[in-house]
Amino acid sequence: YNVENVEVVILYPAGKVSDIQERQLTTLGKNVTALEIDGTFDDCQRMVKDAFADKELNKHLSLTSANSINVARWLPQQFYYFLAHQQWVHEEPPVIAVPSGNLGNICAGLLARASGLPVKQFIAACNVNDIATHYLATGELLPKQSQPTLSNAMDVGNPSNFVRVLELFNHDRASLNKILRSDCISDKETFETIKEVKNRHGYLLDPHGAVGFAALQNYLDEHKGAKGYFLETAHPVKFEIEKITGEKVELPSSVESLLAKEKMSIKMKADTTYLKDFLLPG
């Protein structure tokens, strides 16, 4: 934001993010332009990938991505895992549950393991968009139309990073299954997890963290004596948590200031042709 010679273009799916999330995307202005796409996250990601592959665009522009299409987005996330391990007090390595949509975060964890991080088991915690869960159970990689859920940043029907996960294990599903399992958590389970954790521990989860918590709990229930942690990946204020807990979530000042700002977005069909026309200079 506001960096000289950098233009930022954000693609987001219309009607599939919360009000706070949309304000975070659309109220900056200056060198940040928000494109409100009539489609899903997968449409947005497809359009970006098509732009990267377009020879004419690449003659005129230096394009890069800030999401996990770009490994630079998730390679630094390895440090989270090593920081967590510094705090791990048990002899047995941890089970680690990672809320998973585009699979960048768990890619970072798997790469950290390849670098020496002690891990007993990774869990790709998915919502009903269960591409990873289905593959690990059947060996069939089956992209599909994503379904909207409470954990909307994980509503991905064709995860960019799945091929990278497979490459880390030389496309050997048997080896992958030894270290990675996946659990599919419904919106009902997510809803109940947020309420239960708040009542029992006084901690307010966001829906993505709740998916991770529920998947970890399911594993620990099946494997008595195992211990682990889950990754919490978003602030609950981004979501309508008040409808779940009945309690108002206090807005951080950085978010509260967005409420008075005007939304600025350009509506666009989910077609790369329109994106290309928008990006080309002149």
Short mmCIF file of C-alpha atoms in Angstrom, two decimals:
data_model
loop_
_atom_site.label_atom_id
_atom_site.label_comp_id
_atom_site.label_asym_id
_atom_site.label_seq_id
_atom_site.Cartn_x
_atom_site.Cartn_y
_atom_site.Cartn_z
CA TYR A 1 0.00 0.00 0.00
CA ASN A 2 1.29 3.41 -1.02
CA VAL A 3 4.60 1.97 -2.27
CA GLU A 4 6.03 3.82 -5.23
CA ASN A 5 5.85 2.02 -8.60
CA VAL A 6 3.62 -0.73 -7.20
CA GLU A 7 0.02 -1.16 -8.28
CA VAL A 8 -2.11 -3.57 -6.24
CA VAL A 9 -5.17 -5.26 -7.75
CA ILE A 10 -7.37 -7.34 -5.45
CA LEU A 11 -9.86 -9.85 -6.86
CA TYR A 12 -12.54 -11.01 -4.43
CA PRO A 13 -15.81 -12.93 -4.90
CA ALA A 14 -18.90 -10.70 -4.68
CA GLY A 15 -21.17 -11.53 -1.74
CA LYS A 16 -18.85 -14.23 -0.38
CA VAL A 17 -16.90 -12.21 2.19
CA SER A 18 -18.13 -10.56 5.38
CA ASP A 19 -18.78 -6.82 5.65
CA ILE A 20 -15.56 -6.27 7.62
CA GLN A 21 -13.51 -8.32 5.17
CA GLU A 22 -14.95 -6.34 2.26
CA ARG A 23 -14.15 -3.05 3.95
CA GLN A 24 -10.57 -4.18 4.49
CA LEU A 25 -10.32 -4.92 0.77
CA THR A 26 -12.15 -1.93 -0.69
CA THR A 27 -11.49 1.18 1.41
CA LEU A 28 -7.78 1.80 0.91
CA GLY A 29 -7.80 3.51 -2.47
CA LYS A 30 -4.62 5.18 -3.81
CA ASN A 31 -2.60 2.39 -5.49
CA VAL A 32 -4.99 -0.40 -4.37
CA THR A 33 -7.91 -1.31 -6.66
CA ALA A 34 -10.51 -3.89 -5.63
CA LEU A 35 -12.24 -5.92 -8.35
CA GLU A 36 -15.52 -7.43 -7.17
CA ILE A 37 -15.83 -10.62 -9.20
CA ASP A 38 -19.20 -12.16 -10.01
CA GLY A 39 -18.11 -15.66 -9.04
CA THR A 40 -16.20 -17.71 -6.47
CA PHE A 41 -12.68 -17.65 -5.03
CA ASP A 42 -11.78 -20.32 -7.59
CA ASP A 43 -12.88 -17.98 -10.39
CA CYS A 44 -10.68 -15.22 -8.96
CA GLN A 45 -7.72 -17.55 -8.71
CA ARG A 46 -8.27 -18.91 -12.22
CA MET A 47 -8.35 -15.37 -13.63
CA VAL A 48 -5.08 -14.51 -11.88
CA LYS A 49 -3.37 -17.66 -13.14
CA ASP A 50 -4.64 -16.97 -16.67
CA ALA A 51 -3.17 -13.46 -16.43
CA PHE A 52 0.21 -14.88 -15.39
CA ALA A 53 0.15 -17.17 -18.44
CA ASP A 54 -0.88 -14.44 -20.89
CA LYS A 55 2.08 -13.52 -23.13
CA GLU A 56 0.73 -10.11 -24.10
CA LEU A 57 0.19 -9.07 -20.49
CA ASN A 58 3.67 -10.20 -19.55
CA LYS A 59 5.19 -8.06 -22.30
CA HIS A 60 3.79 -4.95 -20.63
CA LEU A 61 3.63 -5.80 -16.92
CA SER A 62 5.66 -7.48 -14.19
CA LEU A 63 2.99 -9.54 -12.46
CA THR A 64 3.24 -11.30 -9.13
CA SER A 65 0.75 -12.67 -6.63
CA ALA A 66 0.38 -11.97 -2.92
CA ASN A 67 -1.64 -15.12 -2.20
CA SER A 68 -0.32 -18.66 -2.00
CA ILE A 69 -0.14 -19.13 -5.76
CA ASN A 70 3.21 -17.49 -5.03
CA VAL A 71 5.50 -19.62 -2.82
CA ALA A 72 6.83 -16.36 -1.32
CA ARG A 73 3.43 -16.08 0.37
CA TRP A 74 3.82 -19.29 2.36
CA LEU A 75 7.54 -20.08 2.60
CA PRO A 76 7.94 -17.67 5.59
CA GLN A 77 5.07 -19.42 7.35
CA GLN A 78 7.53 -22.19 8.21
CA PHE A 79 8.76 -19.95 11.02
CA TYR A 80 5.39 -20.20 12.79
CA TYR A 81 5.87 -23.94 13.14
CA PHE A 82 9.39 -23.64 14.50
CA LEU A 83 8.26 -20.91 16.92
CA ALA A 84 5.49 -23.20 18.14
CA HIS A 85 7.97 -26.04 18.55
CA GLN A 86 10.14 -23.87 20.78
CA GLN A 87 7.16 -23.75 23.15
CA TRP A 88 6.37 -27.49 22.92
CA VAL A 89 7.02 -29.10 26.32
CA HIS A 90 6.14 -32.74 25.60
CA GLU A 91 8.56 -35.47 24.58
CA GLU A 92 6.27 -36.87 21.89
CA PRO A 93 6.15 -34.71 18.73
CA PRO A 94 2.89 -32.82 18.20
CA VAL A 95 -0.12 -33.49 16.04
CA ILE A 96 -0.68 -30.25 14.09
CA ALA A 97 -4.08 -29.31 12.67
CA VAL A 98 -4.03 -26.63 9.97
CA PRO A 99 -7.17 -24.94 8.59
CA SER A 100 -6.80 -25.69 4.89
CA GLY A 101 -8.31 -24.18 1.76
CA ASN A 102 -5.68 -23.37 -0.84
CA LEU A 103 -3.21 -25.51 1.20
CA GLY A 104 -0.40 -22.95 1.33
CA ASN A 105 -0.10 -22.98 5.12
CA ILE A 106 0.11 -26.75 5.41
CA CYS A 107 2.63 -26.76 2.52
CA ALA A 108 4.79 -24.55 4.73
CA GLY A 109 4.39 -27.01 7.59
CA LEU A 110 5.28 -30.01 5.45
CA LEU A 111 8.35 -28.18 4.14
CA ALA A 112 9.32 -27.29 7.72
CA ARG A 113 9.08 -30.99 8.55
CA ALA A 114 11.38 -31.76 5.60
CA SER A 115 13.80 -29.25 7.15
CA GLY A 116 13.78 -31.10 10.47
CA LEU A 117 10.65 -29.98 12.36
CA PRO A 118 9.49 -32.86 14.62
CA VAL A 119 5.86 -33.71 13.78
CA LYS A 120 3.82 -36.79 14.65
CA GLN A 121 0.95 -36.02 12.26
CA PHE A 122 -0.40 -33.18 10.17
CA ILE A 123 -4.14 -32.74 9.75
CA ALA A 124 -5.49 -30.74 6.82
CA ALA A 125 -8.63 -29.39 8.48
CA CYS A 126 -11.16 -28.69 5.72
CA ASN A 127 -14.71 -27.43 5.59
CA VAL A 128 -17.16 -29.09 3.18
CA ASN A 129 -14.83 -28.14 0.33
CA ASP A 130 -13.05 -31.42 0.97
CA ILE A 131 -10.77 -31.93 -2.04
CA ALA A 132 -7.82 -32.89 0.20
CA THR A 133 -9.96 -35.17 2.37
CA HIS A 134 -11.32 -36.97 -0.70
CA TYR A 135 -7.87 -37.45 -2.26
CA LEU A 136 -6.25 -38.85 0.88
CA ALA A 137 -9.14 -41.32 1.28
CA THR A 138 -9.46 -42.41 -2.36
CA GLY A 139 -6.40 -41.31 -4.34
CA GLU A 140 -8.71 -39.33 -6.62
CA LEU A 141 -7.91 -35.63 -7.05
CA LEU A 142 -11.33 -34.21 -7.88
CA PRO A 143 -11.63 -30.41 -8.11
CA LYS A 144 -15.22 -29.24 -7.83
CA GLN A 145 -17.36 -26.13 -7.57
CA SER A 146 -16.71 -24.60 -4.15
CA GLN A 147 -19.54 -24.24 -1.64
CA PRO A 148 -19.92 -21.17 0.61
CA THR A 149 -19.32 -21.79 4.33
CA LEU A 150 -18.75 -19.95 7.60
CA SER A 151 -14.98 -20.37 7.05
CA ASN A 152 -15.07 -18.52 3.74
CA ALA A 153 -11.32 -18.17 3.10
CA MET A 154 -11.23 -21.97 2.87
CA ASP A 155 -13.98 -22.19 0.25
CA VAL A 156 -11.65 -23.49 -2.44
CA GLY A 157 -12.70 -26.14 -4.94
CA ASN A 158 -9.36 -26.41 -6.77
CA PRO A 159 -6.47 -25.77 -4.35
CA SER A 160 -3.40 -24.27 -6.03
CA ASN A 161 -0.96 -25.90 -3.66
CA PHE A 162 -2.15 -29.49 -3.82
CA VAL A 163 0.30 -30.31 -6.59
CA ARG A 164 3.07 -28.87 -4.38
CA VAL A 165 2.05 -31.18 -1.54
CA LEU A 166 2.19 -34.12 -3.96
CA GLU A 167 5.61 -33.03 -5.25
CA LEU A 168 7.00 -32.99 -1.70
CA PHE A 169 6.11 -36.70 -1.53
CA ASN A 170 7.00 -37.59 -5.15
CA HIS A 171 3.30 -38.24 -5.83
CA ASP A 172 3.45 -41.26 -3.51
CA ARG A 173 0.10 -41.28 -1.71
CA ALA A 174 1.16 -44.07 0.66
CA SER A 175 4.05 -41.92 1.97
CA LEU A 176 1.82 -38.85 2.15
CA ASN A 177 -0.86 -40.69 4.10
CA LYS A 178 1.66 -41.63 6.78
CA ILE A 179 2.18 -38.00 7.79
CA LEU A 180 -0.95 -36.23 6.50
CA ARG A 181 -4.57 -36.93 7.17
CA SER A 182 -7.55 -34.72 6.48
CA ASP A 183 -10.82 -34.09 8.26
CA CYS A 184 -13.95 -32.44 6.89
CA ILE A 185 -15.79 -30.19 9.37
CA SER A 186 -19.35 -29.00 8.67
CA ASP A 187 -20.72 -25.52 9.41
CA LYS A 188 -22.81 -27.07 12.22
CA GLU A 189 -19.65 -28.49 13.84
CA THR A 190 -17.87 -25.17 13.31
CA PHE A 191 -20.75 -23.30 14.96
CA GLU A 192 -20.84 -25.67 17.93
CA THR A 193 -17.05 -25.61 18.35
CA ILE A 194 -16.97 -21.80 18.58
CA LYS A 195 -19.67 -21.86 21.29
CA GLU A 196 -18.11 -24.75 23.23
CA VAL A 197 -14.57 -23.32 23.25
CA LYS A 198 -15.85 -19.90 24.31
CA ASN A 199 -17.90 -21.41 27.15
CA ARG A 200 -15.23 -23.84 28.32
CA HIS A 201 -12.01 -21.88 27.80
CA GLY A 202 -13.09 -18.25 27.40
CA TYR A 203 -11.33 -18.14 24.02
CA LEU A 204 -13.13 -16.79 20.96
CA LEU A 205 -12.29 -18.75 17.83
CA ASP A 206 -12.89 -17.53 14.33
CA PRO A 207 -14.56 -20.08 11.96
CA HIS A 208 -11.26 -21.14 10.37
CA GLY A 209 -9.61 -21.76 13.72
CA ALA A 210 -12.75 -23.62 14.82
CA VAL A 211 -12.36 -26.00 11.87
CA GLY A 212 -8.76 -26.63 12.96
CA PHE A 213 -9.75 -27.13 16.60
CA ALA A 214 -12.56 -29.56 15.72
CA ALA A 215 -10.31 -31.62 13.43
CA LEU A 216 -7.63 -31.83 16.12
CA GLN A 217 -10.19 -32.79 18.76
CA ASN A 218 -11.52 -35.57 16.52
CA TYR A 219 -7.99 -36.96 16.17
CA LEU A 220 -7.23 -36.76 19.89
CA ASP A 221 -10.52 -38.49 20.68
CA GLU A 222 -9.43 -41.39 18.46
CA HIS A 223 -5.81 -41.47 19.70
CA LYS A 224 -5.78 -41.32 23.48
CA GLY A 225 -2.59 -39.90 24.87
CA ALA A 226 -1.65 -37.96 21.73
CA LYS A 227 -1.17 -34.21 22.07
CA GLY A 228 -1.13 -31.43 19.55
CA TYR A 229 -1.97 -27.90 18.57
CA PHE A 230 -4.03 -26.18 15.89
CA LEU A 231 -3.33 -23.01 13.94
CA GLU A 232 -5.61 -20.01 14.46
CA THR A 233 -5.52 -18.07 11.22
CA ALA A 234 -7.89 -15.09 11.42
CA HIS A 235 -9.30 -12.54 13.87
CA PRO A 236 -12.91 -13.32 14.87
CA VAL A 237 -13.92 -9.70 14.26
CA LYS A 238 -13.89 -10.43 10.53
CA PHE A 239 -16.94 -12.65 10.92
CA GLU A 240 -20.47 -12.43 12.30
CA ILE A 241 -19.47 -14.27 15.47
CA GLU A 242 -22.05 -12.34 17.51
CA LYS A 243 -24.77 -14.48 15.90
CA ILE A 244 -23.04 -17.59 17.28
CA THR A 245 -22.02 -16.52 20.79
CA GLY A 246 -24.65 -13.85 21.44
CA GLU A 247 -21.85 -11.54 22.56
CA LYS A 248 -20.66 -8.45 20.74
CA VAL A 249 -17.04 -8.67 19.53
CA GLU A 250 -15.04 -5.57 20.37
CA LEU A 251 -13.64 -3.96 17.24
CA PRO A 252 -9.91 -3.18 17.22
CA SER A 253 -9.31 0.51 16.47
CA SER A 254 -7.68 -0.40 13.15
CA VAL A 255 -10.92 -2.07 12.07
CA GLU A 256 -13.31 0.43 13.63
CA SER A 257 -11.80 3.19 11.51
CA LEU A 258 -12.90 1.32 8.37
CA LEU A 259 -16.60 1.70 9.20
CA ALA A 260 -16.65 5.37 8.22
CA LYS A 261 -14.79 4.81 4.95
CA GLU A 262 -16.43 4.47 1.57
CA LYS A 263 -16.36 1.16 -0.30
CA MET A 264 -14.58 1.48 -3.66
CA SER A 265 -14.75 -1.50 -6.01
CA ILE A 266 -15.13 -2.27 -9.69
CA LYS A 267 -17.63 -5.00 -10.53
CA MET A 268 -16.35 -7.51 -13.05
CA LYS A 269 -17.57 -10.74 -14.63
CA ALA A 270 -15.58 -13.90 -13.91
CA ASP A 271 -13.86 -13.77 -17.29
CA THR A 272 -10.12 -13.24 -17.78
CA THR A 273 -10.81 -11.15 -20.90
CA TYR A 274 -12.21 -8.38 -18.70
CA LEU A 275 -9.28 -8.60 -16.30
CA LYS A 276 -6.82 -8.44 -19.19
CA ASP A 277 -8.52 -5.35 -20.61
CA PHE A 278 -8.39 -3.73 -17.18
CA LEU A 279 -4.69 -4.50 -16.64
CA LEU A 280 -3.32 -3.54 -20.06
CA PRO A 281 -1.83 -0.07 -20.06
CA GLY A 282 -3.59 2.60 -22.11
#
